[in-house]
Short mmCIF file of C-alpha atoms in Angstrom, two decimals:
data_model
loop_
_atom_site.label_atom_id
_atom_site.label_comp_id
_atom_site.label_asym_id
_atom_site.label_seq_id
_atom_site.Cartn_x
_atom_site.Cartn_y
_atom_site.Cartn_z
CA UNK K 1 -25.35 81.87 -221.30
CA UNK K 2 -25.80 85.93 -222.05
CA UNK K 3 -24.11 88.01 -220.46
CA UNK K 4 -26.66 90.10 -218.74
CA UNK K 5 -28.38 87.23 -217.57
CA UNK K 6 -25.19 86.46 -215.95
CA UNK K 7 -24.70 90.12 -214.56
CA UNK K 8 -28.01 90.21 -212.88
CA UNK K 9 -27.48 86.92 -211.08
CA UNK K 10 -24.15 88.26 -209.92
CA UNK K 11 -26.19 91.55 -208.29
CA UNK K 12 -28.65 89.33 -206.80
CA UNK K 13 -26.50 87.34 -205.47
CA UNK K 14 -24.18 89.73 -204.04
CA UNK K 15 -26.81 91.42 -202.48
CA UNK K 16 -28.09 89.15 -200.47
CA UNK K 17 -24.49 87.58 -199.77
CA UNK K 18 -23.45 89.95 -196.69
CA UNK K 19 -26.51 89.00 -195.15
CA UNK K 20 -25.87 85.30 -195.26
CA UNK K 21 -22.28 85.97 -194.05
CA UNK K 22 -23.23 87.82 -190.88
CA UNK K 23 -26.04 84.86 -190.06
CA UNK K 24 -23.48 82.41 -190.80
CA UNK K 25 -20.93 83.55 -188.69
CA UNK K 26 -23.74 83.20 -185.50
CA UNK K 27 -22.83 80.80 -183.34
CA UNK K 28 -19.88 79.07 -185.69
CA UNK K 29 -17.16 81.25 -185.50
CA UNK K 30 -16.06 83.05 -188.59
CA UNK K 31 -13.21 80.55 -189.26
CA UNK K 32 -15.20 77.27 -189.16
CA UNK K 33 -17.80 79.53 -191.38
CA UNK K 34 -15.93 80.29 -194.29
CA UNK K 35 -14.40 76.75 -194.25
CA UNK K 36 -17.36 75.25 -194.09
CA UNK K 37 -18.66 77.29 -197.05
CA UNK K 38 -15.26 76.25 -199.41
CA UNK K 39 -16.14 73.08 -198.68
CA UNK K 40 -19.80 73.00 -199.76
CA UNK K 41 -18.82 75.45 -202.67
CA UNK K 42 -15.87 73.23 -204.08
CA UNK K 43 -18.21 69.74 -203.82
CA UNK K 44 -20.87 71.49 -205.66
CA UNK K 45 -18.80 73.21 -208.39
CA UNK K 46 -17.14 69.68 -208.84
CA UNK K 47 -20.38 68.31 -209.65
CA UNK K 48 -21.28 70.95 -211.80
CA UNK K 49 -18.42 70.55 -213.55
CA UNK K 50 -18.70 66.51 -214.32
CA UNK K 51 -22.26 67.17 -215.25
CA UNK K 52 -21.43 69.38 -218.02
CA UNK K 53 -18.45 66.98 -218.80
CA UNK K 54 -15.75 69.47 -218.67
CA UNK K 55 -11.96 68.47 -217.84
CA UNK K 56 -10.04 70.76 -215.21
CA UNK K 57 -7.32 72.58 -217.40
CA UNK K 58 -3.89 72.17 -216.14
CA UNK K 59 -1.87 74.28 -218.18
CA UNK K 60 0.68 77.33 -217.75
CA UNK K 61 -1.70 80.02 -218.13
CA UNK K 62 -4.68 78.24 -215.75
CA UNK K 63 -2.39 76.92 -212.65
CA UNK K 64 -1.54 80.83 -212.94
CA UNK K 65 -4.94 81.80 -212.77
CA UNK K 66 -5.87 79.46 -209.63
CA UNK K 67 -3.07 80.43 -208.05
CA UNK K 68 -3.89 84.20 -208.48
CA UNK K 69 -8.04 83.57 -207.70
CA UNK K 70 -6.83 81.32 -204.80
CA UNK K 71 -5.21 83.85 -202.72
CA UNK K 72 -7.72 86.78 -203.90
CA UNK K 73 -10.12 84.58 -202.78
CA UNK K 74 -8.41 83.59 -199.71
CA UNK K 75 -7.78 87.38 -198.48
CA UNK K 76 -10.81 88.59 -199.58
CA UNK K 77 -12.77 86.39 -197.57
CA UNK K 78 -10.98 85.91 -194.50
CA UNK K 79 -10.50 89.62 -193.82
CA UNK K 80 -14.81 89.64 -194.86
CA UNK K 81 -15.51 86.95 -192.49
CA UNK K 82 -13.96 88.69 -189.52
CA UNK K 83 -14.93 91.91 -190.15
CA UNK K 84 -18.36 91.38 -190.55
CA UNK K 85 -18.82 90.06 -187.17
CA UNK K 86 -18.43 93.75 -186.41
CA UNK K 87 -20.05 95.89 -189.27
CA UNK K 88 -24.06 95.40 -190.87
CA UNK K 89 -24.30 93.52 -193.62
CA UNK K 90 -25.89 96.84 -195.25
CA UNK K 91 -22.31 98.40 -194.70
CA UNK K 92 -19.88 95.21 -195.99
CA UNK K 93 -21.57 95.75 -199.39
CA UNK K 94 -21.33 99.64 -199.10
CA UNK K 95 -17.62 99.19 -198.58
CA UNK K 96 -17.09 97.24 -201.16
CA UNK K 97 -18.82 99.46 -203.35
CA UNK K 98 -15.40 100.87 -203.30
CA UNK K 99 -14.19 97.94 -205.84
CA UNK K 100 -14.50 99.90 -209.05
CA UNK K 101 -12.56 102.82 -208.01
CA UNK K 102 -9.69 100.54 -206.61
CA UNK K 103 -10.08 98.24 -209.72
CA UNK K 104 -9.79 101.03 -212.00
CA UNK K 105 -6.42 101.92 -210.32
CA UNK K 106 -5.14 98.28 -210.40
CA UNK K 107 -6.04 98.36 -214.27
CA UNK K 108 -4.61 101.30 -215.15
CA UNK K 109 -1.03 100.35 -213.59
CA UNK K 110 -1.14 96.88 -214.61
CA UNK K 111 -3.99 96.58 -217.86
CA UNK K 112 -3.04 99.83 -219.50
CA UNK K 113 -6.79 100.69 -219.50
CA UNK K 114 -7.14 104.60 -219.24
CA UNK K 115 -9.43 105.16 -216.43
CA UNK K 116 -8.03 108.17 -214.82
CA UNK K 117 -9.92 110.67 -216.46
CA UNK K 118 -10.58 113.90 -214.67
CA UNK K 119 -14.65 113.29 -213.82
CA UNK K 120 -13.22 109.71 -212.54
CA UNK K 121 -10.57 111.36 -210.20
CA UNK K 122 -13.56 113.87 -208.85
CA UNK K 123 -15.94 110.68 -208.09
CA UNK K 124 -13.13 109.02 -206.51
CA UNK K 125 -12.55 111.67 -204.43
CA UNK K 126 -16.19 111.78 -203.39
CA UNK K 127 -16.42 108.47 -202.47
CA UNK K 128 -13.43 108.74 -200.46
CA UNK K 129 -15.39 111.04 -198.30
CA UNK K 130 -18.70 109.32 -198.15
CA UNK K 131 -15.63 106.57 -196.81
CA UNK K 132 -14.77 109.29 -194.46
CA UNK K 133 -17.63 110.00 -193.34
CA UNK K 134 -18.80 106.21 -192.84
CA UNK K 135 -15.59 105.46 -190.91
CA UNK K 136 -15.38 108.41 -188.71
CA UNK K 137 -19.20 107.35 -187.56
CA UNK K 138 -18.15 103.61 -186.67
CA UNK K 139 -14.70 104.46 -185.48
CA UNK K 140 -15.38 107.09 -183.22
CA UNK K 141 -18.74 106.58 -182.17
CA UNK K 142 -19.31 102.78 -182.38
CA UNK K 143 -15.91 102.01 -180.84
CA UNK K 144 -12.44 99.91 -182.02
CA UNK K 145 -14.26 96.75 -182.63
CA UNK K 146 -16.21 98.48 -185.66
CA UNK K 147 -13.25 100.50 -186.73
CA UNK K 148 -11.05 97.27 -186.76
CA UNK K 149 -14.11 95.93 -188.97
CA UNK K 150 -13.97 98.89 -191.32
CA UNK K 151 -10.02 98.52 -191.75
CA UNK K 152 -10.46 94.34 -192.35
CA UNK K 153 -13.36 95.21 -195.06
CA UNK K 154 -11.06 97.11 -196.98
CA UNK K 155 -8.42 94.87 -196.90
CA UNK K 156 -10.79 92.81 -198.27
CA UNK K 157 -11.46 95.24 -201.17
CA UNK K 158 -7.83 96.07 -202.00
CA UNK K 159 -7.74 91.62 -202.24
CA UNK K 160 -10.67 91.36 -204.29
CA UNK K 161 -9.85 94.13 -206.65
CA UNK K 162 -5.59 93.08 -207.12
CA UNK K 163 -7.19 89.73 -207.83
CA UNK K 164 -9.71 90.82 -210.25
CA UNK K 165 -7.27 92.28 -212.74
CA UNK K 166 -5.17 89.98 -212.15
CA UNK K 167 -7.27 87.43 -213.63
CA UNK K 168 -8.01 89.90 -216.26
CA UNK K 169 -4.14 90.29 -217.08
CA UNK K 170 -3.25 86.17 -217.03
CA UNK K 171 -6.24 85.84 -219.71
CA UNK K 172 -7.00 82.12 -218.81
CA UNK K 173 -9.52 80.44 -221.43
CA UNK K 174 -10.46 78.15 -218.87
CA UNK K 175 -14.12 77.03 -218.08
CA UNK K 176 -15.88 78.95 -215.40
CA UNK K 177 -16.32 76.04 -213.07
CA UNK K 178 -12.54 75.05 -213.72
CA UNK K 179 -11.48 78.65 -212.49
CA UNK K 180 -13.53 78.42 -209.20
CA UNK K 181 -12.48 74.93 -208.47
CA UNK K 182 -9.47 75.48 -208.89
CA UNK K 183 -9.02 78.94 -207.12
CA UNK K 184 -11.42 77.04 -204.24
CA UNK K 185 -8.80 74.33 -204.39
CA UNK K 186 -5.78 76.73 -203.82
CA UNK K 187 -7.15 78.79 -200.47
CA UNK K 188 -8.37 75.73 -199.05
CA UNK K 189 -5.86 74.92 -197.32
CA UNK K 190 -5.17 78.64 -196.07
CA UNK K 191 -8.78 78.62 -194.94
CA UNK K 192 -8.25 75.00 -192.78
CA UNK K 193 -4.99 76.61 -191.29
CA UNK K 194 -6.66 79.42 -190.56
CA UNK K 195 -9.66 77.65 -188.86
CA UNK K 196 -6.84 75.68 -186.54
CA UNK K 197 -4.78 78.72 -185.98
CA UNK K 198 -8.00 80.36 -184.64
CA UNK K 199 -10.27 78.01 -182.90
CA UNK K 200 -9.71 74.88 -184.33
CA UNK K 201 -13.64 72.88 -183.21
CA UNK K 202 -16.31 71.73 -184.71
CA UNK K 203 -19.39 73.44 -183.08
CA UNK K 204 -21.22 71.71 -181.07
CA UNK K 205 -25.01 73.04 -182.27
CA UNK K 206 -24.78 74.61 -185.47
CA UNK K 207 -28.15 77.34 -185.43
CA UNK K 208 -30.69 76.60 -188.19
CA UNK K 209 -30.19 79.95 -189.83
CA UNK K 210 -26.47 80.08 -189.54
CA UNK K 211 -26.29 76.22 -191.43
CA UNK K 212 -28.79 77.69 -193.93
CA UNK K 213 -26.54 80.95 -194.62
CA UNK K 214 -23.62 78.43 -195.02
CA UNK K 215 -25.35 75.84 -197.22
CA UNK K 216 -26.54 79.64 -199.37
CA UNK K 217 -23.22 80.74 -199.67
CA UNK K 218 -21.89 77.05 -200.29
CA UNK K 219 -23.86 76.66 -203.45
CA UNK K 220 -24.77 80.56 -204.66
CA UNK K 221 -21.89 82.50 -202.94
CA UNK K 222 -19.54 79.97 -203.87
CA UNK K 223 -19.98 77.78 -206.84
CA UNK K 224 -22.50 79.36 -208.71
CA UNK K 225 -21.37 82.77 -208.13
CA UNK K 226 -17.89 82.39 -208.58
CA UNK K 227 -18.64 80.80 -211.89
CA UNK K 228 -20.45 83.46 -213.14
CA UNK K 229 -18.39 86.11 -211.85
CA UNK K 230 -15.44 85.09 -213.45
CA UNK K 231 -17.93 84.26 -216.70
CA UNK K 232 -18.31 88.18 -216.89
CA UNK K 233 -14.67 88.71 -216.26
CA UNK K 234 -13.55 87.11 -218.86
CA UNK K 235 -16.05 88.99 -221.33
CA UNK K 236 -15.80 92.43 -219.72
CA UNK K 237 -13.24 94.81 -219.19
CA UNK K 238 -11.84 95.09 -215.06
CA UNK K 239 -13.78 98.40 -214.43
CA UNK K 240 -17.15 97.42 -215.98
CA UNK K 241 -17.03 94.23 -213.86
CA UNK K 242 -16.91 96.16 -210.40
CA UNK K 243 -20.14 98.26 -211.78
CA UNK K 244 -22.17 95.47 -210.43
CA UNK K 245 -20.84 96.80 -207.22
CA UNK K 246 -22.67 100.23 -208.07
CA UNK K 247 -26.15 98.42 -207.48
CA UNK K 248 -25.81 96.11 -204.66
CA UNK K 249 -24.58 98.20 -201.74
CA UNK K 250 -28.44 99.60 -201.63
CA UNK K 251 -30.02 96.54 -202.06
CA UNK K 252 -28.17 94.91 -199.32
CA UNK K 253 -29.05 97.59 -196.87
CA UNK K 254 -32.43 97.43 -197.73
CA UNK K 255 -32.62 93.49 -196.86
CA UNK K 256 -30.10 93.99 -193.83
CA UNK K 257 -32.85 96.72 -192.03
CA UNK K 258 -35.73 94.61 -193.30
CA UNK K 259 -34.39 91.12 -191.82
CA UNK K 260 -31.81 92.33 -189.47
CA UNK K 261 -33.36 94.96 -188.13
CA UNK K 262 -29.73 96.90 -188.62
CA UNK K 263 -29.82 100.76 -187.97
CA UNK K 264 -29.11 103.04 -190.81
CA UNK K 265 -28.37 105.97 -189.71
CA UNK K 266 -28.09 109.27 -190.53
CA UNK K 267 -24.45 109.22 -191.22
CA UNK K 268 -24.15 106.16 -192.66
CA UNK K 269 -27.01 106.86 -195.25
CA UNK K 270 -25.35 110.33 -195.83
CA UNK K 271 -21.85 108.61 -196.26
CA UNK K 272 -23.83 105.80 -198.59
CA UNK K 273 -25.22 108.39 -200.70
CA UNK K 274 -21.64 109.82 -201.81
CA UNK K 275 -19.96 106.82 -202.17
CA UNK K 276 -22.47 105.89 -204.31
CA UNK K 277 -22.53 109.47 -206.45
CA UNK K 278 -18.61 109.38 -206.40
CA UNK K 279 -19.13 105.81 -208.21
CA UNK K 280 -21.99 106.95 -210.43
CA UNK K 281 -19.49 109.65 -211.42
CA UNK K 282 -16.86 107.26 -212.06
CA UNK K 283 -18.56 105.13 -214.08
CA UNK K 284 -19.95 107.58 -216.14
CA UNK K 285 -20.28 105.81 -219.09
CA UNK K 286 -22.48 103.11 -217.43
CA UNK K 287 -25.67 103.55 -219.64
CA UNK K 288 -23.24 102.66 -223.20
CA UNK K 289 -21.85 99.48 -221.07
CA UNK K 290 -25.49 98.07 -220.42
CA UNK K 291 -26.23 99.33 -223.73
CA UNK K 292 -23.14 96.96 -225.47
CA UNK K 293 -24.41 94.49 -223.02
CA UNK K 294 -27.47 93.83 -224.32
CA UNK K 295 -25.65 94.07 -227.86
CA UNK K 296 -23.38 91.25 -226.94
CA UNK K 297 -26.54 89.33 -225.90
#
């Protein structure tokens, strides 16, 4: 598989994955949502997996790695799931438009990669108040509920990006579909505990769209995606990974006021609009990675 094959599928599915979380959530409760979607995720990566005739690695270096992308996985959804029962879809990709710039960080402390240039530092900085200006629009205007939702969606950033480089830093050789099973594998159990420790039932009626948005995020959000996400981790640096993150917070907007009808307002597009400069500054030298992209091709 090329790599920017890979890369695009990644955007597209990211995109249209906070979407499908928000409908999925409807009527299911976040818990039993994100269970559900493990469960469907893990079955079909399994498959996947025997298809193609690959064996599950057990080694040092790959429990390591499951262990790591089980609790990244684990944080970064839950605190996702709950939040975005409170923020538009539009917005949970916005925020975590802030990967790269926390990624970068991570990497520098724990990769040695040397990210902290002075333009990166200014774009960071601009971000952070796009962020600011974002979060002082849903905390103080939309109430606590959003603000709560703001503050979980982060979390969920800081988990997704600690867990990205620390993939990057074990180095597992591992197929893929081995790396998502097995990371599936690990925060399943955290996901069914948290599922009793918070409701605990099966729904009753399950709405059409909201079993749809799970069986979506079951096969694409999950299995597939996974599998190629950590596909272009293992063949890009950290940093260039969470550039993917640089495209989708726009198209998810778009499809959340098209679909959802969601509101953006003035605010939010003005806050939008500098996180997404601050990252464009940041990851100034995005043109030579899609150029060395295509090269690797």
């Amino acid at each position: 598989m090329s790599v920017p094959f890979a890369y695009a599928s990644i955007i597209l599915i990211w995109s249209t994955t906070p979407l499908a979380v928000r409908w999925s959530t409807e009527g299911t409760g976040f818990a039993f949502a994100v269970l559900a979607r493990m469960l469907i995720g893990v079955v079909v990566a399994t498959l996947l997996l025997r298809l193609g005739r690959h064996p599950i690695p057990l080694h040092a270096r790959a429990r390591r790695a499951y262990l790591v992308g089980g609790l990244g996985l684990f944080g970064t959804m839950a605190l996702t799931y709950w939040g975005a029962r409170h923020v538009g879809s539009g917005l949970i990709s916005v925020l975590f438009g802030l990967s790269p710039l926390v990624a970068g960080v991570f990497a520098t402390r724990w990769l040695g990669e040397r990210n902290l240039t002075p333009i990166k530092i200014g774009g960071m900085l601009l971000s952070a108040a796009g962020l600011a200006l974002i979060f002082l629009h849903d905390g103080a205007s939309a109430g606590s509920n959003e603000a709560a939702g703001v503050c979980a969606l982060l979390g969920a950033v800081l988990a997704s990006s600690a867990s990205l480089v620390g993939m990057k830093r074990i180095g597992d050789d591992s197929p893929p579909l081995a790396t998502t099973i097995g990371s599936i594998i690990v925060a399943l159990p955290l996901f069914a505990l948290l599922w009793l420790a918070t409701d605990g039932t099966l729904p009753h009626d399950v709405p059409l769209r909201a079993g749809g948005a799970i069986a979506y995020l079951g096969v694409f959000g999950s299995a597939v995606g996974f599998a190629l996400y950590f596909y272009v981790v293992r063949h890009l640096e950290a940093s260039k990974v969470a550039l993917i993150t640089l495209i989708t917070p726009v198209l998810a907007l778009m499809l959340g006021h098209w679909l959802n009808g969601e509101v953006i307002g003035p605010r939010v597009a003005a806050g939008t609009g500098l996180i997404l400069a601050g990252l464009a500054m940041h990851q100034h030298t995005a043109w030579r990675v899609i150029q060395r992209l295509r090269v690797r091709a």
